[in-house]
């Protein structure tokens, strides 16, 4: 049996917090990067929710999948 270090649960907790923050802070992060949303708007030709999804696509795949 592998011995768990004392930092292991803390590390897991940090990871979990980071993940939940990523989900919550998606919209606010889009506000912080205007050039990305502007580029997405030009690509899509429409503002709104589709811009947000394209920014998510950029983060996930590093390219536009619209």
mmCIF file of N, CA and C in Angstrom:
data_model
loop_
_atom_site.group_PDB
_atom_site.id
_atom_site.type_symbol
_atom_site.label_atom_id
_atom_site.label_comp_id
_atom_site.label_asym_id
_atom_site.label_seq_id
_atom_site.Cartn_x
_atom_site.Cartn_y
_atom_site.Cartn_z
ATOM 1 N N UNK A 1 0.834 -1.201 0.000
ATOM 2 C CA UNK A 1 0.000 0.000 0.000
ATOM 3 C C UNK A 1 0.870 1.253 0.000
ATOM 4 N N UNK A 2 0.496 2.182 -0.869
ATOM 5 C CA UNK A 2 1.296 3.402 -0.983
ATOM 6 C C UNK A 2 0.918 4.371 0.131
ATOM 7 N N UNK A 3 1.933 4.950 0.731
ATOM 8 C CA UNK A 3 1.660 5.902 1.807
ATOM 9 C C UNK A 3 1.323 7.265 1.223
ATOM 10 N N UNK A 4 0.228 7.844 1.653
ATOM 11 C CA UNK A 4 -0.156 9.164 1.163
ATOM 12 C C UNK A 4 0.544 10.231 1.993
ATOM 13 N N UNK A 5 1.115 11.200 1.286
ATOM 14 C CA UNK A 5 1.741 12.314 1.983
ATOM 15 C C UNK A 5 0.692 13.223 2.589
ATOM 16 N N UNK A 6 1.113 14.066 3.515
ATOM 17 C CA UNK A 6 0.160 14.937 4.201
ATOM 18 C C UNK A 6 -0.387 16.019 3.263
ATOM 19 N N UNK A 7 0.326 16.297 2.184
ATOM 20 C CA UNK A 7 -0.104 17.361 1.278
ATOM 21 C C UNK A 7 -1.135 16.853 0.267
ATOM 22 N N UNK A 8 -1.345 15.544 0.215
ATOM 23 C CA UNK A 8 -2.208 14.976 -0.823
ATOM 24 C C UNK A 8 -3.644 15.510 -0.787
ATOM 25 N N UNK A 9 -4.332 15.484 0.370
ATOM 26 C CA UNK A 9 -5.711 15.992 0.379
ATOM 27 C C UNK A 9 -5.789 17.475 0.036
ATOM 28 N N UNK A 10 -4.813 18.231 0.482
ATOM 29 C CA UNK A 10 -4.792 19.675 0.203
ATOM 30 C C UNK A 10 -4.660 19.901 -1.295
ATOM 31 N N UNK A 11 -3.787 19.125 -1.921
ATOM 32 C CA UNK A 11 -3.587 19.267 -3.359
ATOM 33 C C UNK A 11 -4.883 18.972 -4.116
ATOM 34 N N UNK A 12 -5.572 17.904 -3.693
ATOM 35 C CA UNK A 12 -6.846 17.545 -4.323
ATOM 36 C C UNK A 12 -7.871 18.661 -4.147
ATOM 37 N N UNK A 13 -7.903 19.241 -2.961
ATOM 38 C CA UNK A 13 -8.841 20.327 -2.669
ATOM 39 C C UNK A 13 -8.556 21.531 -3.560
ATOM 40 N N UNK A 14 -7.286 21.857 -3.706
ATOM 41 C CA UNK A 14 -6.895 22.976 -4.572
ATOM 42 C C UNK A 14 -7.343 22.726 -6.005
ATOM 43 N N UNK A 15 -7.135 21.498 -6.462
ATOM 44 C CA UNK A 15 -7.516 21.135 -7.827
ATOM 45 C C UNK A 15 -9.022 21.307 -8.022
ATOM 46 N N UNK A 16 -9.792 20.858 -7.007
ATOM 47 C CA UNK A 16 -11.243 20.929 -7.077
ATOM 48 C C UNK A 16 -11.711 22.390 -7.108
ATOM 49 N N UNK A 17 -11.084 23.226 -6.286
ATOM 50 C CA UNK A 17 -11.442 24.649 -6.248
ATOM 51 C C UNK A 17 -11.145 25.294 -7.591
ATOM 52 N N UNK A 18 -9.988 24.952 -8.148
ATOM 53 C CA UNK A 18 -9.598 25.523 -9.441
ATOM 54 C C UNK A 18 -10.616 25.159 -10.517
ATOM 55 N N UNK A 19 -11.068 23.896 -10.504
ATOM 56 C CA UNK A 19 -12.046 23.443 -11.494
ATOM 57 C C UNK A 19 -13.362 24.196 -11.353
ATOM 58 N N UNK A 20 -13.843 24.350 -10.104
ATOM 59 C CA UNK A 20 -15.122 25.030 -9.888
ATOM 60 C C UNK A 20 -15.008 26.502 -10.257
ATOM 61 N N UNK A 21 -13.852 27.111 -9.975
ATOM 62 C CA UNK A 21 -13.634 28.513 -10.346
ATOM 63 C C UNK A 21 -13.644 28.661 -11.858
ATOM 64 N N UNK A 22 -13.054 27.689 -12.543
ATOM 65 C CA UNK A 22 -12.992 27.735 -13.997
ATOM 66 C C UNK A 22 -14.402 27.771 -14.585
ATOM 67 N N UNK A 23 -15.296 26.944 -14.009
ATOM 68 C CA UNK A 23 -16.680 26.910 -14.491
ATOM 69 C C UNK A 23 -17.387 28.229 -14.211
ATOM 70 N N UNK A 24 -17.232 28.756 -12.981
ATOM 71 C CA UNK A 24 -17.923 29.986 -12.597
ATOM 72 C C UNK A 24 -17.371 31.193 -13.340
ATOM 73 N N UNK A 25 -16.053 31.272 -13.431
ATOM 74 C CA UNK A 25 -15.416 32.485 -13.923
ATOM 75 C C UNK A 25 -15.285 32.557 -15.430
ATOM 76 N N UNK A 26 -16.025 31.714 -16.152
ATOM 77 C CA UNK A 26 -15.883 31.686 -17.603
ATOM 78 C C UNK A 26 -16.358 32.987 -18.230
ATOM 79 N N UNK A 27 -17.550 33.449 -17.811
ATOM 80 C CA UNK A 27 -18.102 34.675 -18.385
ATOM 81 C C UNK A 27 -17.207 35.868 -18.065
ATOM 82 N N UNK A 28 -16.745 35.946 -16.809
ATOM 83 C CA UNK A 28 -15.934 37.093 -16.407
ATOM 84 C C UNK A 28 -14.595 37.081 -17.143
ATOM 85 N N UNK A 29 -14.073 35.887 -17.405
ATOM 86 C CA UNK A 29 -12.804 35.802 -18.126
ATOM 87 C C UNK A 29 -12.986 36.285 -19.561
ATOM 88 N N UNK A 30 -14.158 36.021 -20.140
ATOM 89 C CA UNK A 30 -14.434 36.501 -21.490
ATOM 90 C C UNK A 30 -14.451 38.026 -21.521
ATOM 91 N N UNK A 31 -14.961 38.627 -20.446
ATOM 92 C CA UNK A 31 -14.972 40.087 -20.365
ATOM 93 C C UNK A 31 -13.548 40.626 -20.289
ATOM 94 N N UNK A 32 -12.670 39.859 -19.665
ATOM 95 C CA UNK A 32 -11.294 40.319 -19.501
ATOM 96 C C UNK A 32 -10.493 40.217 -20.798
ATOM 97 N N UNK A 33 -10.924 39.368 -21.727
ATOM 98 C CA UNK A 33 -10.179 39.215 -22.982
ATOM 99 C C UNK A 33 -11.031 39.742 -24.128
ATOM 100 N N UNK A 34 -11.085 41.061 -24.321
ATOM 101 C CA UNK A 34 -11.967 41.608 -25.352
ATOM 102 C C UNK A 34 -11.549 41.224 -26.766
ATOM 103 N N UNK A 35 -10.234 41.083 -27.010
ATOM 104 C CA UNK A 35 -9.797 40.788 -28.380
ATOM 105 C C UNK A 35 -10.236 39.391 -28.814
ATOM 106 N N UNK A 36 -10.322 38.467 -27.874
ATOM 107 C CA UNK A 36 -10.799 37.121 -28.206
ATOM 108 C C UNK A 36 -12.270 37.165 -28.579
ATOM 109 N N UNK A 37 -13.079 37.866 -27.767
ATOM 110 C CA UNK A 37 -14.515 37.923 -28.045
ATOM 111 C C UNK A 37 -14.783 38.702 -29.326
ATOM 112 N N UNK A 38 -13.998 39.742 -29.562
ATOM 113 C CA UNK A 38 -14.168 40.525 -30.786
ATOM 114 C C UNK A 38 -13.852 39.656 -32.004
ATOM 115 N N UNK A 39 -12.771 38.871 -31.891
ATOM 116 C CA UNK A 39 -12.379 37.979 -32.975
ATOM 117 C C UNK A 39 -13.473 36.936 -33.212
ATOM 118 N N UNK A 40 -14.006 36.410 -32.118
ATOM 119 C CA UNK A 40 -15.068 35.406 -32.221
ATOM 120 C C UNK A 40 -16.319 36.010 -32.854
ATOM 121 N N UNK A 41 -16.628 37.253 -32.472
ATOM 122 C CA UNK A 41 -17.790 37.929 -33.060
ATOM 123 C C UNK A 41 -17.621 38.079 -34.564
ATOM 124 N N UNK A 42 -16.404 38.460 -34.982
ATOM 125 C CA UNK A 42 -16.148 38.611 -36.423
ATOM 126 C C UNK A 42 -16.298 37.271 -37.131
ATOM 127 N N UNK A 43 -15.747 36.211 -36.505
ATOM 128 C CA UNK A 43 -15.820 34.885 -37.120
ATOM 129 C C UNK A 43 -17.271 34.418 -37.262
ATOM 130 N N UNK A 44 -18.055 34.668 -36.213
ATOM 131 C CA UNK A 44 -19.418 34.145 -36.180
ATOM 132 C C UNK A 44 -20.411 35.095 -36.842
ATOM 133 N N UNK A 45 -20.112 36.398 -36.763
ATOM 134 C CA UNK A 45 -21.042 37.387 -37.286
ATOM 135 C C UNK A 45 -22.243 37.584 -36.388
ATOM 136 N N UNK A 46 -22.168 37.098 -35.149
ATOM 137 C CA UNK A 46 -23.278 37.308 -34.213
ATOM 138 C C UNK A 46 -22.755 37.330 -32.786
ATOM 139 N N UNK A 47 -23.209 38.300 -31.986
ATOM 140 C CA UNK A 47 -22.793 38.361 -30.586
ATOM 141 C C UNK A 47 -23.610 37.409 -29.721
ATOM 142 N N UNK A 48 -23.278 37.345 -28.447
ATOM 143 C CA UNK A 48 -24.110 36.601 -27.504
ATOM 144 C C UNK A 48 -23.512 35.272 -27.081
ATOM 145 N N UNK A 49 -24.370 34.290 -26.893
ATOM 146 C CA UNK A 49 -23.975 33.006 -26.315
ATOM 147 C C UNK A 49 -22.995 32.262 -27.218
ATOM 148 N N UNK A 50 -23.148 32.415 -28.533
ATOM 149 C CA UNK A 50 -22.270 31.707 -29.463
ATOM 150 C C UNK A 50 -20.824 32.179 -29.325
ATOM 151 N N UNK A 51 -20.659 33.454 -28.957
ATOM 152 C CA UNK A 51 -19.311 33.978 -28.723
ATOM 153 C C UNK A 51 -18.682 33.260 -27.541
ATOM 154 N N UNK A 52 -19.478 33.094 -26.484
ATOM 155 C CA UNK A 52 -18.989 32.411 -25.290
ATOM 156 C C UNK A 52 -18.568 30.982 -25.622
ATOM 157 N N UNK A 53 -19.393 30.277 -26.405
ATOM 158 C CA UNK A 53 -19.083 28.889 -26.738
ATOM 159 C C UNK A 53 -17.832 28.803 -27.609
ATOM 160 N N UNK A 54 -17.627 29.813 -28.469
ATOM 161 C CA UNK A 54 -16.434 29.787 -29.316
ATOM 162 C C UNK A 54 -15.175 30.031 -28.491
ATOM 163 N N UNK A 55 -15.297 30.866 -27.454
ATOM 164 C CA UNK A 55 -14.163 31.084 -26.551
ATOM 165 C C UNK A 55 -13.837 29.798 -25.808
ATOM 166 N N UNK A 56 -14.865 29.076 -25.413
ATOM 167 C CA UNK A 56 -14.660 27.772 -24.775
ATOM 168 C C UNK A 56 -13.959 26.830 -25.745
ATOM 169 N N UNK A 57 -14.369 26.892 -27.028
ATOM 170 C CA UNK A 57 -13.744 26.045 -28.041
ATOM 171 C C UNK A 57 -12.267 26.388 -28.196
ATOM 172 N N UNK A 58 -11.946 27.676 -28.149
ATOM 173 C CA UNK A 58 -10.548 28.106 -28.233
ATOM 174 C C UNK A 58 -9.761 27.518 -27.074
ATOM 175 N N UNK A 59 -10.345 27.583 -25.864
ATOM 176 C CA UNK A 59 -9.650 27.063 -24.688
ATOM 177 C C UNK A 59 -9.470 25.558 -24.779
ATOM 178 N N UNK A 60 -10.492 24.846 -25.256
ATOM 179 C CA UNK A 60 -10.429 23.385 -25.275
ATOM 180 C C UNK A 60 -9.517 22.870 -26.374
ATOM 181 N N UNK A 61 -9.718 23.347 -27.591
ATOM 182 C CA UNK A 61 -9.018 22.751 -28.732
ATOM 183 C C UNK A 61 -7.900 23.630 -29.279
ATOM 184 N N UNK A 62 -7.866 24.901 -28.866
ATOM 185 C CA UNK A 62 -6.870 25.814 -29.410
ATOM 186 C C UNK A 62 -7.212 26.273 -30.810
ATOM 187 N N UNK A 63 -8.446 26.046 -31.254
ATOM 188 C CA UNK A 63 -8.876 26.511 -32.572
ATOM 189 C C UNK A 63 -10.390 26.636 -32.574
ATOM 190 N N UNK A 64 -10.928 27.183 -33.666
ATOM 191 C CA UNK A 64 -12.368 27.418 -33.710
ATOM 192 C C UNK A 64 -13.086 26.195 -34.258
ATOM 193 N N UNK A 65 -14.023 25.683 -33.471
ATOM 194 C CA UNK A 65 -14.928 24.650 -33.960
ATOM 195 C C UNK A 65 -16.330 25.185 -33.757
ATOM 196 N N UNK A 66 -16.853 25.885 -34.724
ATOM 197 C CA UNK A 66 -18.166 26.507 -34.556
ATOM 198 C C UNK A 66 -19.148 25.836 -35.517
#
